[in-house]
PDB file of N, CA, C and O in Angstrom:
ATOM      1  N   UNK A 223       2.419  29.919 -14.378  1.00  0.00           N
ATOM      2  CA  UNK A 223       3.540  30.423 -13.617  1.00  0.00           C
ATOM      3  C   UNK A 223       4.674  30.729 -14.592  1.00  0.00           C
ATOM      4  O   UNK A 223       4.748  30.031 -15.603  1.00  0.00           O
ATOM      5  N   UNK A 224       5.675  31.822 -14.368  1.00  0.00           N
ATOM      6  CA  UNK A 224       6.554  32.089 -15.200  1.00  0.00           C
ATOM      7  C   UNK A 224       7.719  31.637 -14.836  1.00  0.00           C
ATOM      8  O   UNK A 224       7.669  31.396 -13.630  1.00  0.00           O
ATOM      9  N   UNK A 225       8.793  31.389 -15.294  1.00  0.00           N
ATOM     10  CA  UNK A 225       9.558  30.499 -14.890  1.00  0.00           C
ATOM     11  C   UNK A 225      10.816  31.667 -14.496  1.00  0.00           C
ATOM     12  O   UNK A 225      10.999  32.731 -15.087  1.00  0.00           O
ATOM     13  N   UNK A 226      11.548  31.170 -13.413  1.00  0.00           N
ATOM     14  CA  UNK A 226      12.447  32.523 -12.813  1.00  0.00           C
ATOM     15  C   UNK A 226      13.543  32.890 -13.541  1.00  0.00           C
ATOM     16  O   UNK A 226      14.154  33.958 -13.508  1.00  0.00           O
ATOM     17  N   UNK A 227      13.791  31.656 -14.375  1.00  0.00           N
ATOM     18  CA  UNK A 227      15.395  31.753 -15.266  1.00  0.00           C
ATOM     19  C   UNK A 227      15.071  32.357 -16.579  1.00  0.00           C
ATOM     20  O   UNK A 227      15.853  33.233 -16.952  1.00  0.00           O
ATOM     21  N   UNK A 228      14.302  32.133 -17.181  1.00  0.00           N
ATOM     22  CA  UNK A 228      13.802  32.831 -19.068  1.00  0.00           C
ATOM     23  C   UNK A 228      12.503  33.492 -18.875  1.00  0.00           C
ATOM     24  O   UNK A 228      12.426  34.441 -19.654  1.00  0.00           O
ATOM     25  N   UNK A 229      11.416  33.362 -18.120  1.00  0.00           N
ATOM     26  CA  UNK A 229      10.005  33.814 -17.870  1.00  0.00           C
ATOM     27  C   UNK A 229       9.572  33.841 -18.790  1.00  0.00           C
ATOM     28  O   UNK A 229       8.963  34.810 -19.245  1.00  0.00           O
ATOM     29  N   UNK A 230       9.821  32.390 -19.549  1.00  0.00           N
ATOM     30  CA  UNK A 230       8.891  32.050 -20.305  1.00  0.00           C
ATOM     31  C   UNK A 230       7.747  31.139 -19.584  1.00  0.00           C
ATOM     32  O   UNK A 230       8.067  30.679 -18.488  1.00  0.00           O
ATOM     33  N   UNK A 231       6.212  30.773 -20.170  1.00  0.00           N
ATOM     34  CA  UNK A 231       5.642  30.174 -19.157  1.00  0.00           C
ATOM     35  C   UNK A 231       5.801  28.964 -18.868  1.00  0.00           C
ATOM     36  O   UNK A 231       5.949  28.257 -19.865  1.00  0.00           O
ATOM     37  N   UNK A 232       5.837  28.283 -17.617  1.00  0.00           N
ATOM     38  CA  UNK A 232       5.650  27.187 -17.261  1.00  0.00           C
ATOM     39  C   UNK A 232       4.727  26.767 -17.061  1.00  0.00           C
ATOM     40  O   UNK A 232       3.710  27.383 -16.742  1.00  0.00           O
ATOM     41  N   UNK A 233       4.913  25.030 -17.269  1.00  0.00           N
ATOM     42  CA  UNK A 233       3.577  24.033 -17.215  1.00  0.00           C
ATOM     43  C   UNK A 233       3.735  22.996 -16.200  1.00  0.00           C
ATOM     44  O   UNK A 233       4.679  22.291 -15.844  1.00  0.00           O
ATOM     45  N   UNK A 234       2.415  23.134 -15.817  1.00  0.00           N
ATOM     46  CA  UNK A 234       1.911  22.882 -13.880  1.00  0.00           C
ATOM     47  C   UNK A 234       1.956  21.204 -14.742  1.00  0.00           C
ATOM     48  O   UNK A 234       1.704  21.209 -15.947  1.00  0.00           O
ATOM     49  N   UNK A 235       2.280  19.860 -14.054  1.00  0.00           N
ATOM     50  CA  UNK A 235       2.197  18.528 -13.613  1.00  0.00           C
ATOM     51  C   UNK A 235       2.353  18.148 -12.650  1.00  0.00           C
ATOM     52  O   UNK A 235       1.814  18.557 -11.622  1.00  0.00           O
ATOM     53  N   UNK A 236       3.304  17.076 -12.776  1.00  0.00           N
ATOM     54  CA  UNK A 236       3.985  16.052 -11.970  1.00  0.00           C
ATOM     55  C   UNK A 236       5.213  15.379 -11.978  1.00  0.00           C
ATOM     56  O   UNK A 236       5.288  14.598 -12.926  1.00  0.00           O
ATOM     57  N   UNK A 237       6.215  15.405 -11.247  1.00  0.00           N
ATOM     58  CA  UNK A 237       7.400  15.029 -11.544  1.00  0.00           C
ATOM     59  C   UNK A 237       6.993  13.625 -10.560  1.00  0.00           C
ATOM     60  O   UNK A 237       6.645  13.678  -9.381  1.00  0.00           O
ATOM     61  N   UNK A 238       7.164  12.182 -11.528  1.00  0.00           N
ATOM     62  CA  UNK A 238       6.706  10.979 -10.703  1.00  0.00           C
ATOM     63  C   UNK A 238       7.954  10.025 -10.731  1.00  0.00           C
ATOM     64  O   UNK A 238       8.763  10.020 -11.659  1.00  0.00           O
ATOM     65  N   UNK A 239       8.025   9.288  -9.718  1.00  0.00           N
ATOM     66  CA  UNK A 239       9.296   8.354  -9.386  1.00  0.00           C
ATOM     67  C   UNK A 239       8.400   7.112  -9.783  1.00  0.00           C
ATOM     68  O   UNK A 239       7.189   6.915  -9.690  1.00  0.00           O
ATOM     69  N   UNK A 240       9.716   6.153 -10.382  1.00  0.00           N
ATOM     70  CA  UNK A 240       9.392   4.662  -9.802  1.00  0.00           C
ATOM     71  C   UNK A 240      10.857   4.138 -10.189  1.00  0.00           C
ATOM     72  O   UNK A 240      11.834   4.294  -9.457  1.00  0.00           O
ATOM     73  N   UNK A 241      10.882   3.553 -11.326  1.00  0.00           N
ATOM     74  CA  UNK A 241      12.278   3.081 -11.754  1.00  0.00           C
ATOM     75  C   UNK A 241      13.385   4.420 -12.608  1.00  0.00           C
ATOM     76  O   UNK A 241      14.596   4.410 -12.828  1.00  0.00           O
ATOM     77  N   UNK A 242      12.244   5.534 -12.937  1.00  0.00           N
ATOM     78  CA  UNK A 242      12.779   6.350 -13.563  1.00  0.00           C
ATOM     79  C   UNK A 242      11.944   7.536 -13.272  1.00  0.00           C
ATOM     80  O   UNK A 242      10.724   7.423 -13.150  1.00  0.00           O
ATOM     81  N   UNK A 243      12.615   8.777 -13.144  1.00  0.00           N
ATOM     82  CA  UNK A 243      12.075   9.871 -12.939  1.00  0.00           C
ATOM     83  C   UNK A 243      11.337  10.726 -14.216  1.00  0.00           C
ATOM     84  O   UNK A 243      12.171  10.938 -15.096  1.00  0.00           O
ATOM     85  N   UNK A 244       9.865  11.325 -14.578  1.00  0.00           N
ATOM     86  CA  UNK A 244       9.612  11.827 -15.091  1.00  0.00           C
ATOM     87  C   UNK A 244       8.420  13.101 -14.754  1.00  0.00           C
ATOM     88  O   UNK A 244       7.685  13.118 -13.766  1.00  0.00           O
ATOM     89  N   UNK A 245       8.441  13.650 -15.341  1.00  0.00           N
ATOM     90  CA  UNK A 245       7.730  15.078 -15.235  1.00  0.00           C
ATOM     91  C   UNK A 245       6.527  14.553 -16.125  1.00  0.00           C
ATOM     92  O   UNK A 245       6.742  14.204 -17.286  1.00  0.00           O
ATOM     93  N   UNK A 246       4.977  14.490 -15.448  1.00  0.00           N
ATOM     94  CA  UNK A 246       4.046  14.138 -16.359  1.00  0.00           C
ATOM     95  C   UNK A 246       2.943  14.986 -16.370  1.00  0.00           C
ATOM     96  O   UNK A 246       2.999  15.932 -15.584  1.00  0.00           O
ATOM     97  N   UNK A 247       1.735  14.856 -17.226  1.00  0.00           N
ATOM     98  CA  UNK A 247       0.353  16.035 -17.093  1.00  0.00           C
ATOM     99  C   UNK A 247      -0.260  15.316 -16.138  1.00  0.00           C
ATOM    100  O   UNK A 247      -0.555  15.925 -15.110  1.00  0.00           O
ATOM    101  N   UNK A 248      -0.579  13.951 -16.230  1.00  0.00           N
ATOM    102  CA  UNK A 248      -1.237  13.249 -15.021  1.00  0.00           C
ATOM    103  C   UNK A 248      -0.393  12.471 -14.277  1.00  0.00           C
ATOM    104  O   UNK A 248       0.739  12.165 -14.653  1.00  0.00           O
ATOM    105  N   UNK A 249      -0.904  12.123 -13.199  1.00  0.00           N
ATOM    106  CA  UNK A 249       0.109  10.858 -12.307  1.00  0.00           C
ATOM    107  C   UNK A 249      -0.545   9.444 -12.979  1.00  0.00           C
ATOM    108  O   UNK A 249      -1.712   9.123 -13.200  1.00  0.00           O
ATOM    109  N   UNK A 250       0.657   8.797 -13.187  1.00  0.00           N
ATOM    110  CA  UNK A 250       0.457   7.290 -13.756  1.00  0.00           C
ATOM    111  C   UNK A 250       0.529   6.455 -12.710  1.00  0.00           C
ATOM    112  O   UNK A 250       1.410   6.634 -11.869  1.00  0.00           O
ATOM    113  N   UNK A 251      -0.275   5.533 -12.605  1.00  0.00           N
ATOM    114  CA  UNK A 251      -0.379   4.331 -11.711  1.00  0.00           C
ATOM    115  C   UNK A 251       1.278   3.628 -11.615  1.00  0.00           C
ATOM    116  O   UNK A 251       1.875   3.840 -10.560  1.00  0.00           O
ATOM    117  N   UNK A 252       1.758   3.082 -12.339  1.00  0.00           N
ATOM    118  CA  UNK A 252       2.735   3.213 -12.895  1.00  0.00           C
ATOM    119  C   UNK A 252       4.081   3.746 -14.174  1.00  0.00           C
ATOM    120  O   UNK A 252       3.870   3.765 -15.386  1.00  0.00           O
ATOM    121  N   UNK A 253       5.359   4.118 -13.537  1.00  0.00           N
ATOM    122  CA  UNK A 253       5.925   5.027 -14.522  1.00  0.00           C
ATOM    123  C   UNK A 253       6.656   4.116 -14.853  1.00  0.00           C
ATOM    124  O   UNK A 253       7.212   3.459 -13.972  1.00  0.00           O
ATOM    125  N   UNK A 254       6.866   3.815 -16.257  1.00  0.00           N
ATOM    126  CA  UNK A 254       7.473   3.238 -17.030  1.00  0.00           C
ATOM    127  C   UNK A 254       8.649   3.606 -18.365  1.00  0.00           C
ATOM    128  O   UNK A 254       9.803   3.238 -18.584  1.00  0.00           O
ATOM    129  N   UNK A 255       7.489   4.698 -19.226  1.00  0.00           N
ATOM    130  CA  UNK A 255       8.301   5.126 -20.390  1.00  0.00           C
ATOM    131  C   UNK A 255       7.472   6.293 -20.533  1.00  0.00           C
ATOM    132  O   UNK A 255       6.255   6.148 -20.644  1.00  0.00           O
ATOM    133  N   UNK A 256       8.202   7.873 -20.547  1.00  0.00           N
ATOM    134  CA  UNK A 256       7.437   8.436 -20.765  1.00  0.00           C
ATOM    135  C   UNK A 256       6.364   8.840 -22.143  1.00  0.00           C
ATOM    136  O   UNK A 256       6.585   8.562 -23.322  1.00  0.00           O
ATOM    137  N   UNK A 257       5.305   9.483 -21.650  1.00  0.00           N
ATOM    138  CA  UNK A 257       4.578   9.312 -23.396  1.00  0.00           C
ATOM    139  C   UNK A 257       4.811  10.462 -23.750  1.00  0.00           C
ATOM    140  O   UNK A 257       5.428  11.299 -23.091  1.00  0.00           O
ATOM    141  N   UNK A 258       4.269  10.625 -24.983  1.00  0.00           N
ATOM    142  CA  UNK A 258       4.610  11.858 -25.873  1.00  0.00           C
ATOM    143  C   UNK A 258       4.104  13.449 -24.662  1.00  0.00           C
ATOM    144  O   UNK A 258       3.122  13.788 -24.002  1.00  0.00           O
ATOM    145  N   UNK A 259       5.382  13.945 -24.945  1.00  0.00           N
ATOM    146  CA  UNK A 259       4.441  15.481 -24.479  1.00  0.00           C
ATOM    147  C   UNK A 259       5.461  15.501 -23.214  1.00  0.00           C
ATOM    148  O   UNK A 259       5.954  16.549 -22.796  1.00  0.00           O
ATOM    149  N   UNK A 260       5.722  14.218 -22.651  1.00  0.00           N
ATOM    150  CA  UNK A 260       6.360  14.076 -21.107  1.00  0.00           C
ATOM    151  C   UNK A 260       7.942  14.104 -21.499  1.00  0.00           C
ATOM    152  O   UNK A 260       8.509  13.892 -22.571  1.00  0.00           O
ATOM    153  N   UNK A 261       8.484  14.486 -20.063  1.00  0.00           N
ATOM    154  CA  UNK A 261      10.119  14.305 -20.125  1.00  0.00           C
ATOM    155  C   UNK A 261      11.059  13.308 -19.091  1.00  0.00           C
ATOM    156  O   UNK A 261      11.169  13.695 -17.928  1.00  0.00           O
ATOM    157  N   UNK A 262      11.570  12.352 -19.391  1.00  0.00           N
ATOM    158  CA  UNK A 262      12.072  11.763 -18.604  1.00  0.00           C
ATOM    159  C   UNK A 262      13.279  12.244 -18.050  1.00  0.00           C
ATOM    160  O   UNK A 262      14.082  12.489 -18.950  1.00  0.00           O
ATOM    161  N   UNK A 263      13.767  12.498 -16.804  1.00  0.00           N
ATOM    162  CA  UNK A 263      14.554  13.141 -16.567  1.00  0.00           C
ATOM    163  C   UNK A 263      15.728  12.266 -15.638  1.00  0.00           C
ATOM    164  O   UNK A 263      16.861  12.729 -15.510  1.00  0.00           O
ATOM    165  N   UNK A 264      15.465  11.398 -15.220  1.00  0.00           N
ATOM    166  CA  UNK A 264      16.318  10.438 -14.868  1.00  0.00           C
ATOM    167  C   UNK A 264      16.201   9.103 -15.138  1.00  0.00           C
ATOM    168  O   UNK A 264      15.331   8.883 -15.980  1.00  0.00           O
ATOM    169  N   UNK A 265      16.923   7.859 -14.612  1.00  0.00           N
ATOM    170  CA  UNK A 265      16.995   6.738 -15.141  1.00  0.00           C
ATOM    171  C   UNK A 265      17.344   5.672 -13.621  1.00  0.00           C
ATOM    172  O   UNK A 265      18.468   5.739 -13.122  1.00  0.00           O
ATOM    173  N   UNK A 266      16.227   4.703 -12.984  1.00  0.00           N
ATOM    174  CA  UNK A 266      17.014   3.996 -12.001  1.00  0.00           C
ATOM    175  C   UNK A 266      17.089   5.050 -10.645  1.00  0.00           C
ATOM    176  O   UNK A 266      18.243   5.390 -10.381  1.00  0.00           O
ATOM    177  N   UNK A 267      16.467   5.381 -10.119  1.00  0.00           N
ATOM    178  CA  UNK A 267      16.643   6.366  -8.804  1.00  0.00           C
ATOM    179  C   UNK A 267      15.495   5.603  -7.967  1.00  0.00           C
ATOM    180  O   UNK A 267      15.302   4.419  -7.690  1.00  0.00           O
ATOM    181  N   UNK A 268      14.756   6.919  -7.662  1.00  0.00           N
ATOM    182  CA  UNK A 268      13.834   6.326  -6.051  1.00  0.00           C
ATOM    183  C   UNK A 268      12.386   4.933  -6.310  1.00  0.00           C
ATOM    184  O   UNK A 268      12.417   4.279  -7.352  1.00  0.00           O
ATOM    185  N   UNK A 269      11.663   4.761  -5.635  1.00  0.00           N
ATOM    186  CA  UNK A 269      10.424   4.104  -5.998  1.00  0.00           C
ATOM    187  C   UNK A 269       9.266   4.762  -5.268  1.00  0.00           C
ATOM    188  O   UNK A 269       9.041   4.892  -4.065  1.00  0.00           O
ATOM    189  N   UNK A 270       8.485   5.202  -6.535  1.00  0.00           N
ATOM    190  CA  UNK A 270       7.475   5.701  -6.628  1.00  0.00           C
ATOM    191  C   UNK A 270       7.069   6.648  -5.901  1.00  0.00           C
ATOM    192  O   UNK A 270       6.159   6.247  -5.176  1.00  0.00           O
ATOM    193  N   UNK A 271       7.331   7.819  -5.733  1.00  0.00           N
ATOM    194  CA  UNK A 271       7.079   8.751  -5.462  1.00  0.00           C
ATOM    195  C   UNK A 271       6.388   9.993  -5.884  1.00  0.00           C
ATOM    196  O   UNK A 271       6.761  10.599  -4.879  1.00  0.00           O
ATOM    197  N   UNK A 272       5.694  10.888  -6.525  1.00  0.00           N
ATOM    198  CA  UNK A 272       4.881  11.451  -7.164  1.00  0.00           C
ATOM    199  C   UNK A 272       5.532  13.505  -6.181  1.00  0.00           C
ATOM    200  O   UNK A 272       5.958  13.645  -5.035  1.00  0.00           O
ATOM    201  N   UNK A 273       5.389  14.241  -6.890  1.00  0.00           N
ATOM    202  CA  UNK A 273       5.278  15.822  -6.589  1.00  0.00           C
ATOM    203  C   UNK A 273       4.776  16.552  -7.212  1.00  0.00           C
ATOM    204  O   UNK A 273       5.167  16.594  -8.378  1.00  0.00           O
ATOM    205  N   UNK A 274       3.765  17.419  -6.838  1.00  0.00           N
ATOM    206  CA  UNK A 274       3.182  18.625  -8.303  1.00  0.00           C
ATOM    207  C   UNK A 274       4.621  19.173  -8.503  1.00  0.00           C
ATOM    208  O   UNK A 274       5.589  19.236  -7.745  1.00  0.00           O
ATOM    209  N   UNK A 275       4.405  19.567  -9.860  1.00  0.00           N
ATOM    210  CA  UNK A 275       6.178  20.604 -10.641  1.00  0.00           C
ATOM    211  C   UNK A 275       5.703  21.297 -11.595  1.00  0.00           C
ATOM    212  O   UNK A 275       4.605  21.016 -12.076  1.00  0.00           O
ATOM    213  N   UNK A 276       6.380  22.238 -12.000  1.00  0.00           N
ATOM    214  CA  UNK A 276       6.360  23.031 -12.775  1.00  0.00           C
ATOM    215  C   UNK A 276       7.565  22.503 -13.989  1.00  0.00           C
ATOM    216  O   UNK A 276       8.657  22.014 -13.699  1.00  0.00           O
ATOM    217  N   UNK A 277       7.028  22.754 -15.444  1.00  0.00           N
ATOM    218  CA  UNK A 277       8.276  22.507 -16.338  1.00  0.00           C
ATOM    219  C   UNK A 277       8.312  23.423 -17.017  1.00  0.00           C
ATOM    220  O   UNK A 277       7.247  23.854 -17.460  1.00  0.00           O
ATOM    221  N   UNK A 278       9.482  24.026 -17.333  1.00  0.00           N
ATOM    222  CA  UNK A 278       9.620  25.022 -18.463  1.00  0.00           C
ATOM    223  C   UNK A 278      10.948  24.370 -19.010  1.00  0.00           C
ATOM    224  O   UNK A 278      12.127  24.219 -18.689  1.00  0.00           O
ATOM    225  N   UNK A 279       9.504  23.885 -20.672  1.00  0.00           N
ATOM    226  CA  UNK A 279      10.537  22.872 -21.352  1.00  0.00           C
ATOM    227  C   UNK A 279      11.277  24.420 -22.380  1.00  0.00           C
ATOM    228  O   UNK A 279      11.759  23.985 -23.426  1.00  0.00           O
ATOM    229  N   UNK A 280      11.376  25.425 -22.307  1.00  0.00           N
ATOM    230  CA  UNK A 280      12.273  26.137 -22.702  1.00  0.00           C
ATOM    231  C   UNK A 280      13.895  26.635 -22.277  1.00  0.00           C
ATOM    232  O   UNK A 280      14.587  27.442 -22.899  1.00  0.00           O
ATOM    233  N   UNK A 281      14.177  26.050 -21.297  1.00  0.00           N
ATOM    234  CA  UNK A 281      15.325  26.325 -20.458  1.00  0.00           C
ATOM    235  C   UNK A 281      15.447  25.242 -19.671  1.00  0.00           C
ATOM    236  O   UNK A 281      16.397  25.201 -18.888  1.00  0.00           O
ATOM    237  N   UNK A 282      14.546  24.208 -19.729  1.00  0.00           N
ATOM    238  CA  UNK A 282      14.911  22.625 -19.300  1.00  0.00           C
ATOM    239  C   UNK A 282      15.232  23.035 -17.810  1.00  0.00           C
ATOM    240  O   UNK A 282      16.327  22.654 -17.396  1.00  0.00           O
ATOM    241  N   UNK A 283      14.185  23.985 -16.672  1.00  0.00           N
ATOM    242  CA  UNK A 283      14.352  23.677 -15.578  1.00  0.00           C
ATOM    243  C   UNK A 283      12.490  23.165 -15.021  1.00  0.00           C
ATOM    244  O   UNK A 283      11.453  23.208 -15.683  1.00  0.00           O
ATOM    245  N   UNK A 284      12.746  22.671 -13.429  1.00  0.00           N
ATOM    246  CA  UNK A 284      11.255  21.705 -13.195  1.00  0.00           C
ATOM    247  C   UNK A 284      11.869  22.399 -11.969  1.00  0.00           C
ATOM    248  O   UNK A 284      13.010  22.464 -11.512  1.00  0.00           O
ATOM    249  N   UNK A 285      10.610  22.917 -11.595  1.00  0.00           N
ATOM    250  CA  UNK A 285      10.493  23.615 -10.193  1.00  0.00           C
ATOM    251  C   UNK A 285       9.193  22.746  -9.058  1.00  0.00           C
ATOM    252  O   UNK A 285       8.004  23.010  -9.237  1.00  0.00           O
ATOM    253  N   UNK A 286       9.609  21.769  -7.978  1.00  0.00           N
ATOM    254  CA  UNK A 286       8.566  20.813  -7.738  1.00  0.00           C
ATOM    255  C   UNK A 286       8.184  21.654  -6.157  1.00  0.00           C
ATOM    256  O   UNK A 286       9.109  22.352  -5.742  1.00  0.00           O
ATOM    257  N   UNK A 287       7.665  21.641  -5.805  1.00  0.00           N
ATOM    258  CA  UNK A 287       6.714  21.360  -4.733  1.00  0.00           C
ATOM    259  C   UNK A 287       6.600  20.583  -3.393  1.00  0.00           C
ATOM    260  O   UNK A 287       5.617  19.849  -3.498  1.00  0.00           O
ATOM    261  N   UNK A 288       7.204  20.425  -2.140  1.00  0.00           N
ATOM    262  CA  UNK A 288       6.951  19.255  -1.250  1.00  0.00           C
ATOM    263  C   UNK A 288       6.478  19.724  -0.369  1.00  0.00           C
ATOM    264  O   UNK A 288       6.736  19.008   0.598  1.00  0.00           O
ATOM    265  N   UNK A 289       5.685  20.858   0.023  1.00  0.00           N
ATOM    266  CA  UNK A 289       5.568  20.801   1.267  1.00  0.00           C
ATOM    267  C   UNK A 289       3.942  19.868   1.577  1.00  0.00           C
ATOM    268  O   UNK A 289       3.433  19.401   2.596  1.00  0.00           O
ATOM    269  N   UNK A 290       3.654  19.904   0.570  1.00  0.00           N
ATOM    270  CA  UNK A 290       2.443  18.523   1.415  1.00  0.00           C
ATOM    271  C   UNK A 290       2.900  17.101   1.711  1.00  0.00           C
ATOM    272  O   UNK A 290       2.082  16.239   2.032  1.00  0.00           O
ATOM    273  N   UNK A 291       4.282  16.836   1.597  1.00  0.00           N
ATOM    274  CA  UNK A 291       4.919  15.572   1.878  1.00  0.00           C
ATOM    275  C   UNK A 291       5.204  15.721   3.511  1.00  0.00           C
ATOM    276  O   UNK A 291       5.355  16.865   3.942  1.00  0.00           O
ATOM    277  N   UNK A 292       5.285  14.531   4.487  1.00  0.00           N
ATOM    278  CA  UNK A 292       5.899  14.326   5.419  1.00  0.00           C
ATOM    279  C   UNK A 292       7.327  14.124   5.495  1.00  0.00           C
ATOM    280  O   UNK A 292       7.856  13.033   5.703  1.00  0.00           O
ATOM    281  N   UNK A 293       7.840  15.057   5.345  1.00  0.00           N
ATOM    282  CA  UNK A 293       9.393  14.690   5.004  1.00  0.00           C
ATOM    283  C   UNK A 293       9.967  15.526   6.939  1.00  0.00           C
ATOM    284  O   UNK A 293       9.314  16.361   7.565  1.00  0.00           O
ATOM    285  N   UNK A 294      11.163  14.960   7.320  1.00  0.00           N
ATOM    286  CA  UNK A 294      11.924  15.826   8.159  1.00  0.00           C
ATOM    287  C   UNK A 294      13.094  15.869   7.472  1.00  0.00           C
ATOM    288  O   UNK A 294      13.609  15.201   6.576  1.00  0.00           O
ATOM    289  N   UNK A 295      13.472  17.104   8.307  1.00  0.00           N
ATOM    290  CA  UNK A 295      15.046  17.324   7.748  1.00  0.00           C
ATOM    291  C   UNK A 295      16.066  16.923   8.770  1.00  0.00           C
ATOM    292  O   UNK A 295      15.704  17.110   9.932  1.00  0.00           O
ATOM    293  N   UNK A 296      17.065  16.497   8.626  1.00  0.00           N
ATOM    294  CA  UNK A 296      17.915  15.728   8.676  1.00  0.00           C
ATOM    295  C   UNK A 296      19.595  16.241   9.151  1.00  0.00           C
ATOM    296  O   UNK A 296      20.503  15.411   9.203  1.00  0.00           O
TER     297      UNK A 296
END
């Protein structure tokens, strides 16, 4: 996928919750520290939550995905 802001390409993962938010290639049982290759993007937010995303680590935007979640709006 090309990314809408630089169209340079983006790379398909996972943006996963637990104590800290990160963008990963696989989903981790638990998220802890990200490993090489991954980006942590927050610090202390939701618990455990998982979304397919898109990253385009060239312009540092993550484009995620929810509609297979049960979410309502509010």
């Amino acid at each position: 996928m090309k990314c809408p802001c630089c169209n340079e390409e983006m790379e398909l993962g996972y943006l996963q919750t637990g104590t800290i938010i990160t963008w990963t290639k696989k989903i981790h049982r638990i998220s802890l520290l990200p490993r090489k290759g991954e980006v942590m993007l927050e610090n202390n937010v939701f618990k455990g939550v998982n979304f397919p995303a898109y990253i385009c680590k060239s312009c540092k935007k993550v484009l995620l995905d929810y509609s297979d979640k049960n979410y309502e709006e509010g």
